[in-house]
Amino acid sequence: MPFAVECRDLRKTYDGKVQAVRGLSLGIGAGECFGLLGPNGAGKTTTIEILEGLLQPTSGEVTILGRTWQENPRELREWLGISLQETRLSEKLMVRETIELFASFYRQPSSADEVLRELQLAEKADAWVGKLSGGQRQRLAVATALVGNPKVLFLDEPTTGLDPQSRRQLWDIIRGFQRKGGTVLLTTHYMDEAERLCDRLAIVDHGQIIAEGTPSDLIARLGGHHVVEFEVSGNSTRDGAMDHWRELPGVEAVRHDDGLVSLTVREPHLTIPALLAAVEQLGRVLQHLTTRQASLEDVFVRLTGRHLRED
Amino acid sequence: MMNIGQTTPQMGEIPTRLAPPANGRWTGFTHLVMARLKELKREPEVIFWVFVFPLLLALGLGIAFRKKPADVISIAIVNGPRAQQALDLLQRSAQKSAIHPNLLSQAQAARGFRLGKYDLVVEVRDGNTIHYLFDPSRPESLLAKAQVDDALQTAAGRQNPLPTSTAISSEPGSRYIDFLIPGLIGMNVMNAAMWGIGFAIVEMRQRKLLKRLVATPMRRSDFLAALASSRLLLMITEVALLLGFGVLVFHMRVVGSLLTILLIGAVGALGFAGIGLLTASRAQKIESVSGLINVVMMPMWIFSGVFFSYERFPTVIQPLIKILPLTALNDALRASILEGSPFAAQTGRLLVLVIWGGVSFGFALKWFRWT
Ligand SMILES: Nc1ncnc2c1ncn2[C@@H]1O[C@H](COP(=O)(O)OP(=O)(O)OP(=O)(O)O)[C@@H](O)[C@H]1O
Ligand SMILES: [Mg+2]
């Protein structure tokens, strides 16, 4: 498969001290939506800005659509649409003026009206940017990325801080771009966003990719698709209780968090009866029991021992 | 991907979507200039500081320093046995309308003189000796002493060995306001270029807008040229406004051609734009660039002859003053506006501006950070 975006062994050390990216390689196929998922400070922004040619890597190579930043910067700029993690566009310009300004830099841009309509900003076309809501600003940021008719879209946390409805609107826009053959790289903190939007994703932590694949691949790699969470009276984790849980049939992994025990299981219908019997045998009382589908969050916690979002 | 073929409307369909415009070489540049001008126009503070404030300053200073109808010298005469003699002499003198004597006790006279109420204290002592108390460091005191002495001596019968004749000049062109307006234009060109370029760039850098812009195919040189061009357009308005104000309100006479004045203004604006760019090349925060801009401009406010002539500073530092860019700009503007000196005669001063601007621009390009 020819990669639209490819990088090999990227490294970035800020000021000779902070190792933000440590040997990161990835390849994004043409027409793919690829997600970089990771906690704060994982190195997502650093990685994406290196790919965007805005940051010089300490070492490593970047190829986009077969071109490099050293040799074909102008051409690449024409082909990329970018939205940075935080940009404050000029507040005293109108939405339409802002889009037209960005359009004016490209050889063959889309018409401003079309982009306004696509991003549902038509009714705000004549409003000052300073008067927009947070969600409208994010959409405007994406509009400035789309107006140049890009082949590849780089979005750094495009939906952070948006309400669920605005997030879904942006997902639709990103899917629409993909349907027209575009390639997308986005970063996010949101598991559900990565699961629904991305064809493939990489989980980044401490500047390295710790897992990569399709969302369902990654979840399957947990060993089980289900999570059983419960709490029992007394201490559910002491007195060798953890060993009891681990030995239950069908359990792939055990984790505990503040008295709450989570079991990653392959077949809940075998595990749960055995769990109930074990609780009774130990003379404990079950205080809480839920089962759910495993998510990327579980993958992340499994891999790093930490939660992706602390809030 | 969109292409022209896809945008052709189907039969019976309303063509809502126009063919995408193909942008030319200068489309980005023009949009950048327009965007900049629109932003400035929508910022009330900018309108005030750039356009209204200099006019208020000119108005205030022009009124404060306008020529008084006739300068009256106020003097104290110490009350004593022979004081009346002095009063009589003054009464008889030709300058009697220009000298206003006050008869006071010794203590009152000394106190009034200290406070600056009187320019001179006159005391007629024994043997008809006239005793003057004056302060040579106060020009008006010096003047009063000369005038009063002259009046008294002449009235007492002194004959002048040489005949003299005089003419009075308070023609437009030699008043304070005539000196002031070109200085204000120069200062305004400097302020506006330093803030309009230096501050604006750092503000955009802090907002990550610079980074966002260089992530597009925008030519970086277009961006800088657009900033400079919008400055030039504003400069023309500012010069026209200040000169028009001087002409209409203070009946100022503009001797040089408007074109020459604008060309000088343009060289000044570009020179300061280069310096502004240099101050903005690295700073990440608007606070740091504000400090830097003030530090750069402060010496020029003081030394470059905006409000008063720099000739008053010691001769040793005159060469230093003359190589300041604002001094060169002010001198060139004054020569052109007040004396009608042609553009070609300003080469030396313009060269000072070009060198400052050019060298700054060179370093700015070397150090400049877009992110
Ligand atoms: N300009 C910089 N100078 C020094 N260190 C930096 C700089 N930018 C980022 N870092 C550090 O590099 C690391 C990675 O930062 P980065 O912004 O890439 O993380 P991120 O994954 O995008 O985080 P977030 O989810 O919070 O946006 C962090 O530890 C950060 O403190
Ligand atoms: Mg980030």
XYZ file of C-alpha atoms in Angstrom, chain B residues 38-342:
305
model
C -10.241 46.154 7.864
C -8.893 45.009 11.208
C -7.389 48.427 11.906
C -10.534 50.202 10.841
C -12.568 48.100 13.256
C -10.304 48.838 16.200
C -11.424 52.098 17.830
C -8.222 52.451 19.869
C -6.150 52.402 16.721
C -8.217 55.169 15.196
C -7.762 57.228 18.327
C -4.022 56.789 18.827
C -3.101 57.010 15.179
C -5.401 59.760 14.009
C -7.051 61.681 16.834
C -4.313 61.816 19.459
C -1.695 63.613 17.298
C -4.295 66.192 16.338
C -5.191 66.805 19.978
C -1.506 67.123 20.794
C -0.983 69.623 17.986
C -4.039 71.586 19.057
C -3.039 71.690 22.718
C 0.594 72.609 22.147
C -0.248 75.003 19.322
C -2.545 76.964 21.605
C -0.260 76.832 24.638
C 2.726 78.159 22.715
C 1.080 80.552 20.342
C 2.643 84.025 20.307
C 1.163 86.260 22.958
C -0.093 89.577 21.566
C 2.938 91.425 22.894
C 5.374 90.080 25.387
C 5.112 92.229 28.471
C 8.041 92.219 30.817
C 6.992 92.202 34.421
C 9.517 93.733 36.820
C 9.647 94.649 40.490
C 10.887 98.005 41.621
C 12.035 98.113 45.235
C 10.199 100.806 47.118
C 12.697 103.375 48.401
C 13.413 107.097 48.405
C 14.469 107.066 44.752
C 12.064 104.504 43.368
C 9.848 107.184 41.884
C 12.744 108.328 39.760
C 12.950 104.977 38.034
C 9.206 104.908 37.498
C 9.298 108.342 35.900
C 12.093 107.337 33.578
C 10.230 104.223 32.469
C 7.102 106.271 31.951
C 8.983 108.473 29.551
C 10.706 105.685 27.634
C 9.673 104.405 24.236
C 9.211 100.844 25.579
C 6.807 101.835 28.314
C 4.013 99.623 26.954
C 6.284 96.584 26.969
C 7.415 96.950 30.573
C 5.106 96.534 33.495
C 6.647 97.824 36.746
C 5.412 96.863 40.212
C 6.374 98.905 43.251
C 7.141 96.502 46.115
C 9.063 96.151 49.328
C 12.491 94.560 49.185
C 11.204 91.289 50.661
C 8.142 91.060 48.432
C 10.203 91.832 45.349
C 12.756 89.135 46.172
C 10.022 86.596 46.837
C 8.112 87.392 43.627
C 11.344 87.132 41.661
C 12.116 83.722 43.140
C 8.681 82.460 42.151
C 9.126 83.685 38.595
C 6.410 86.309 38.900
C 8.883 89.070 38.011
C 11.678 88.736 35.519
C 13.852 91.407 37.144
C 14.212 93.404 40.375
C 15.289 97.022 40.020
C 16.577 99.040 42.932
C 17.825 102.613 42.732
C 20.545 102.959 45.297
C 22.464 105.885 46.720
C 24.287 107.964 44.159
C 21.709 107.051 41.534
C 23.271 103.645 40.954
C 20.734 101.329 39.427
C 21.021 97.870 40.838
C 19.616 94.937 38.853
C 18.838 91.550 40.318
C 18.453 89.013 37.528
C 19.027 85.346 36.752
C 21.231 84.785 33.694
C 19.974 81.207 33.296
C 16.430 82.443 32.663
C 16.192 83.816 29.118
C 13.277 86.088 30.004
C 15.252 87.514 32.941
C 18.214 88.264 30.711
C 15.926 89.895 28.203
C 14.224 91.960 30.857
C 17.535 93.247 32.162
C 18.679 94.337 28.707
C 15.351 95.924 27.851
C 14.895 97.776 31.121
C 18.459 98.998 31.163
C 18.081 100.220 27.609
C 14.799 101.941 28.422
C 16.185 103.654 31.521
C 19.433 104.755 29.906
C 17.717 106.108 26.805
C 15.086 107.923 28.854
C 17.848 109.417 30.975
C 19.343 110.901 27.836
C 21.795 108.398 26.388
C 22.519 108.916 22.715
C 22.999 105.890 20.514
C 26.211 106.199 18.513
C 24.837 104.058 15.641
C 21.453 104.455 13.985
C 19.403 101.205 13.938
C 16.194 99.980 12.371
C 14.175 96.806 13.084
C 11.495 94.603 11.524
C 9.201 92.176 13.326
C 8.720 88.591 12.196
C 5.823 86.454 13.310
C 5.061 85.161 9.860
C 3.651 81.660 9.447
C 6.710 79.442 9.068
C 8.619 80.656 12.061
C 6.133 80.003 14.848
C 6.185 77.114 17.305
C 3.281 75.352 15.643
C 5.184 75.387 12.339
C 8.074 73.721 14.087
C 5.789 71.311 15.883
C 3.640 69.859 13.085
C 6.496 68.285 11.086
C 7.887 66.904 14.339
C 4.526 65.367 15.160
C 4.329 63.847 11.682
C 7.751 62.301 12.162
C 6.890 60.991 15.598
C 3.611 59.596 14.338
C 5.317 57.809 11.471
C 7.730 56.263 13.968
C 5.086 55.294 16.542
C 2.734 53.840 14.007
C 5.400 51.821 12.223
C 6.878 50.447 15.442
C 3.521 49.493 16.935
C 1.778 48.645 13.689
C 4.544 46.250 12.659
C 6.488 45.267 15.771
C 3.619 44.875 18.163
C 1.230 43.447 15.581
C 3.641 40.682 14.633
C 4.310 39.572 18.191
C 0.617 39.600 18.912
C 0.030 37.322 15.936
C 2.872 35.089 17.035
C 1.437 34.816 20.527
C -1.957 33.902 19.061
C -0.239 31.219 16.944
C -1.692 32.957 13.919
C 1.745 33.389 12.356
C 2.261 29.658 12.623
C -1.138 29.013 11.090
C -0.373 31.374 8.213
C 2.961 29.794 7.364
C 1.178 26.434 7.328
C -0.535 27.657 4.135
C 1.188 28.274 0.791
C 1.234 32.006 1.646
C 4.510 33.616 0.662
C 6.208 34.920 3.751
C 7.509 37.914 1.847
C 3.922 38.750 0.850
C 2.940 38.804 4.480
C 5.693 41.267 5.398
C 5.067 43.356 2.295
C 1.362 43.505 3.116
C 2.092 44.763 6.618
C 4.424 47.413 5.217
C 1.958 48.431 2.512
C -0.919 48.887 4.913
C 1.424 51.059 6.993
C 2.230 53.201 3.963
C -1.434 53.689 3.153
C -2.137 54.773 6.716
C 0.916 57.022 6.708
C -0.487 58.967 3.751
C -3.719 59.551 5.652
C -1.882 60.607 8.793
C 0.347 63.094 6.969
C -2.588 64.555 5.070
C -4.577 64.873 8.272
C -1.851 66.596 10.316
C -0.829 68.933 7.506
C -4.452 69.750 6.700
C -5.050 70.449 10.361
C -2.047 72.782 10.543
C -3.157 74.637 7.438
C -6.800 74.988 8.420
C -6.505 75.657 12.144
C -3.165 77.434 12.419
C -2.866 78.853 8.897
C 0.381 77.002 8.471
C 2.122 77.456 5.141
C 3.295 74.235 3.507
C 6.118 75.279 1.208
C 7.328 71.918 -0.129
C 5.357 69.771 -2.558
C 3.002 67.184 -1.131
C 4.663 64.484 -3.195
C 8.073 65.244 -1.696
C 6.612 65.207 1.801
C 4.893 61.871 1.190
C 8.042 60.358 -0.311
C 10.010 61.385 2.756
C 7.222 59.969 4.931
C 7.371 56.713 2.980
C 11.112 56.351 3.420
C 10.634 57.064 7.124
C 7.759 54.593 7.479
C 9.735 51.837 5.746
C 12.852 52.584 7.782
C 10.918 52.313 11.028
C 9.079 49.265 9.707
C 12.478 47.572 9.445
C 13.314 48.554 13.025
C 9.864 47.421 14.158
C 10.380 44.066 12.481
C 13.709 43.674 14.246
C 12.181 44.352 17.666
C 9.529 41.741 16.853
C 11.836 39.099 15.444
C 12.101 36.962 18.573
C 9.707 38.133 21.268
C 7.018 35.610 22.181
C 4.938 37.840 24.450
C 3.382 41.206 23.762
C 4.609 42.467 27.140
C 8.232 41.959 26.190
C 7.891 43.596 22.806
C 6.067 46.588 24.307
C 8.997 47.194 26.610
C 11.445 46.812 23.771
C 9.576 49.238 21.523
C 9.473 51.875 24.252
C 13.175 51.473 24.969
C 13.959 51.947 21.277
C 11.706 54.982 20.878
C 12.424 56.783 24.152
C 15.764 58.364 23.176
C 14.258 59.613 19.953
C 11.304 61.262 21.670
C 13.808 63.203 23.746
C 16.685 63.872 21.376
C 15.223 63.967 17.899
C 13.628 67.379 18.045
C 9.952 66.514 18.090
C 8.801 69.156 20.556
C 11.875 71.364 20.805
C 15.019 71.849 18.820
C 17.849 69.426 19.543
C 20.290 72.328 19.064
C 19.922 72.909 22.803
C 21.768 69.714 23.638
C 25.555 69.898 24.147
C 27.613 70.060 20.959
C 29.467 66.851 21.771
C 26.355 64.727 21.401
C 25.052 66.521 18.298
C 26.620 64.015 15.880
C 24.960 61.169 17.811
C 21.607 62.933 17.695
C 21.939 63.491 13.961
C 22.331 59.793 13.193
C 19.114 58.864 15.013
C 16.526 57.883 12.420
C 13.827 60.136 13.830
C 16.172 63.127 13.772
C 16.834 62.481 10.104
C 13.129 62.123 9.389
C 12.154 65.241 11.336
C 14.899 67.340 9.747
C 13.939 66.163 6.267
C 10.250 66.822 6.909
C 10.953 70.311 8.306
C 13.254 71.202 5.446
C 10.621 70.149 2.964
C 7.473 71.434 4.683
C 8.840 74.727 5.987
C 11.542 75.596 3.483
C 10.472 73.758 0.356
C 13.780 71.965 0.085
C 13.555 69.416 -2.763
